[in-house]
Amino acid sequence: TVRSSAALALGKLSALSTRVDPLVGDLLSLLQ
């Protein structure tokens, strides 16, 4: 159960990172 919950947490983090990366890129381009 601990491993499965950790795997789910990692999956959510990876999904969030893939969604946030383009947003961060847009913000950086706006700042520049």
PDB file of N, CA and C in Angstrom:
ATOM      1  N   THR A   1       0.847  -1.205   0.000  1.00  0.00           N
ATOM      2  CA  THR A   1       0.000   0.000   0.000  1.00  0.00           C
ATOM      3  C   THR A   1       0.881   1.254   0.000  1.00  0.00           C
ATOM      4  N   VAL A   2       1.974   1.218   0.742  1.00  0.00           N
ATOM      5  CA  VAL A   2       2.867   2.379   0.787  1.00  0.00           C
ATOM      6  C   VAL A   2       3.491   2.611  -0.575  1.00  0.00           C
ATOM      7  N   ARG A   3       3.894   1.515  -1.225  1.00  0.00           N
ATOM      8  CA  ARG A   3       4.526   1.660  -2.541  1.00  0.00           C
ATOM      9  C   ARG A   3       3.524   2.184  -3.554  1.00  0.00           C
ATOM     10  N   SER A   4       2.302   1.694  -3.489  1.00  0.00           N
ATOM     11  CA  SER A   4       1.285   2.133  -4.458  1.00  0.00           C
ATOM     12  C   SER A   4       0.961   3.609  -4.244  1.00  0.00           C
ATOM     13  N   SER A   5       0.859   4.016  -3.002  1.00  0.00           N
ATOM     14  CA  SER A   5       0.556   5.429  -2.728  1.00  0.00           C
ATOM     15  C   SER A   5       1.720   6.305  -3.176  1.00  0.00           C
ATOM     16  N   ALA A   6       2.936   5.834  -2.972  1.00  0.00           N
ATOM     17  CA  ALA A   6       4.104   6.596  -3.411  1.00  0.00           C
ATOM     18  C   ALA A   6       4.117   6.690  -4.931  1.00  0.00           C
ATOM     19  N   ALA A   7       3.766   5.592  -5.605  1.00  0.00           N
ATOM     20  CA  ALA A   7       3.725   5.599  -7.069  1.00  0.00           C
ATOM     21  C   ALA A   7       2.669   6.578  -7.555  1.00  0.00           C
ATOM     22  N   LEU A   8       1.518   6.604  -6.889  1.00  0.00           N
ATOM     23  CA  LEU A   8       0.460   7.542  -7.281  1.00  0.00           C
ATOM     24  C   LEU A   8       0.924   8.982  -7.069  1.00  0.00           C
ATOM     25  N   ALA A   9       1.600   9.232  -5.962  1.00  0.00           N
ATOM     26  CA  ALA A   9       2.087  10.582  -5.682  1.00  0.00           C
ATOM     27  C   ALA A   9       3.096  11.001  -6.746  1.00  0.00           C
ATOM     28  N   LEU A  10       3.997  10.081  -7.121  1.00  0.00           N
ATOM     29  CA  LEU A  10       4.986  10.404  -8.148  1.00  0.00           C
ATOM     30  C   LEU A  10       4.300  10.670  -9.471  1.00  0.00           C
ATOM     31  N   GLY A  11       3.287   9.882  -9.787  1.00  0.00           N
ATOM     32  CA  GLY A  11       2.558  10.080 -11.038  1.00  0.00           C
ATOM     33  C   GLY A  11       1.881  11.437 -11.062  1.00  0.00           C
ATOM     34  N   LYS A  12       1.290  11.824  -9.938  1.00  0.00           N
ATOM     35  CA  LYS A  12       0.625  13.129  -9.883  1.00  0.00           C
ATOM     36  C   LYS A  12       1.644  14.250 -10.008  1.00  0.00           C
ATOM     37  N   LEU A  13       2.798  14.087  -9.348  1.00  0.00           N
ATOM     38  CA  LEU A  13       3.834  15.121  -9.419  1.00  0.00           C
ATOM     39  C   LEU A  13       4.350  15.253 -10.840  1.00  0.00           C
ATOM     40  N   SER A  14       4.572  14.122 -11.518  1.00  0.00           N
ATOM     41  CA  SER A  14       5.075  14.173 -12.891  1.00  0.00           C
ATOM     42  C   SER A  14       4.042  14.819 -13.802  1.00  0.00           C
ATOM     43  N   ALA A  15       2.763  14.495 -13.599  1.00  0.00           N
ATOM     44  CA  ALA A  15       1.707  15.086 -14.425  1.00  0.00           C
ATOM     45  C   ALA A  15       1.646  16.590 -14.175  1.00  0.00           C
ATOM     46  N   LEU A  16       1.796  17.002 -12.907  1.00  0.00           N
ATOM     47  CA  LEU A  16       1.758  18.432 -12.597  1.00  0.00           C
ATOM     48  C   LEU A  16       2.956  19.144 -13.208  1.00  0.00           C
ATOM     49  N   SER A  17       4.130  18.500 -13.148  1.00  0.00           N
ATOM     50  CA  SER A  17       5.326  19.141 -13.692  1.00  0.00           C
ATOM     51  C   SER A  17       5.194  19.326 -15.194  1.00  0.00           C
ATOM     52  N   THR A  18       4.625  18.330 -15.886  1.00  0.00           N
ATOM     53  CA  THR A  18       4.475  18.448 -17.336  1.00  0.00           C
ATOM     54  C   THR A  18       3.463  19.534 -17.664  1.00  0.00           C
ATOM     55  N   ARG A  19       2.510  19.756 -16.795  1.00  0.00           N
ATOM     56  CA  ARG A  19       1.511  20.806 -17.043  1.00  0.00           C
ATOM     57  C   ARG A  19       2.060  22.179 -16.684  1.00  0.00           C
ATOM     58  N   VAL A  20       2.896  22.242 -15.659  1.00  0.00           N
ATOM     59  CA  VAL A  20       3.397  23.529 -15.175  1.00  0.00           C
ATOM     60  C   VAL A  20       4.548  24.042 -16.034  1.00  0.00           C
ATOM     61  N   ASP A  21       5.357  23.141 -16.592  1.00  0.00           N
ATOM     62  CA  ASP A  21       6.531  23.563 -17.361  1.00  0.00           C
ATOM     63  C   ASP A  21       6.195  24.587 -18.442  1.00  0.00           C
ATOM     64  N   PRO A  22       5.215  24.345 -19.312  1.00  0.00           N
ATOM     65  CA  PRO A  22       4.887  25.342 -20.335  1.00  0.00           C
ATOM     66  C   PRO A  22       4.415  26.660 -19.734  1.00  0.00           C
ATOM     67  N   LEU A  23       3.712  26.588 -18.615  1.00  0.00           N
ATOM     68  CA  LEU A  23       3.260  27.822 -17.964  1.00  0.00           C
ATOM     69  C   LEU A  23       4.457  28.617 -17.455  1.00  0.00           C
ATOM     70  N   VAL A  24       5.418  27.914 -16.868  1.00  0.00           N
ATOM     71  CA  VAL A  24       6.619  28.591 -16.366  1.00  0.00           C
ATOM     72  C   VAL A  24       7.388  29.198 -17.528  1.00  0.00           C
ATOM     73  N   GLY A  25       7.465  28.473 -18.649  1.00  0.00           N
ATOM     74  CA  GLY A  25       8.157  28.998 -19.824  1.00  0.00           C
ATOM     75  C   GLY A  25       7.493  30.268 -20.319  1.00  0.00           C
ATOM     76  N   ASP A  26       6.161  30.283 -20.332  1.00  0.00           N
ATOM     77  CA  ASP A  26       5.435  31.481 -20.776  1.00  0.00           C
ATOM     78  C   ASP A  26       5.716  32.651 -19.837  1.00  0.00           C
ATOM     79  N   LEU A  27       5.729  32.376 -18.523  1.00  0.00           N
ATOM     80  CA  LEU A  27       5.981  33.450 -17.563  1.00  0.00           C
ATOM     81  C   LEU A  27       7.395  33.996 -17.731  1.00  0.00           C
ATOM     82  N   LEU A  28       8.365  33.098 -17.936  1.00  0.00           N
ATOM     83  CA  LEU A  28       9.743  33.548 -18.115  1.00  0.00           C
ATOM     84  C   LEU A  28       9.874  34.378 -19.375  1.00  0.00           C
ATOM     85  N   SER A  29       9.213  33.960 -20.444  1.00  0.00           N
ATOM     86  CA  SER A  29       9.286  34.716 -21.702  1.00  0.00           C
ATOM     87  C   SER A  29       8.645  36.091 -21.520  1.00  0.00           C
ATOM     88  N   LEU A  30       7.580  36.158 -20.722  1.00  0.00           N
ATOM     89  CA  LEU A  30       6.928  37.450 -20.476  1.00  0.00           C
ATOM     90  C   LEU A  30       7.848  38.359 -19.661  1.00  0.00           C
ATOM     91  N   LEU A  31       8.556  37.770 -18.691  1.00  0.00           N
ATOM     92  CA  LEU A  31       9.452  38.572 -17.858  1.00  0.00           C
ATOM     93  C   LEU A  31      10.616  39.107 -18.681  1.00  0.00           C
ATOM     94  N   GLN A  32      11.100  38.303 -19.609  1.00  0.00           N
ATOM     95  CA  GLN A  32      12.220  38.733 -20.432  1.00  0.00           C
ATOM     96  C   GLN A  32      11.747  39.781 -21.427  1.00  0.00           C
TER      97      GLN A  32
END
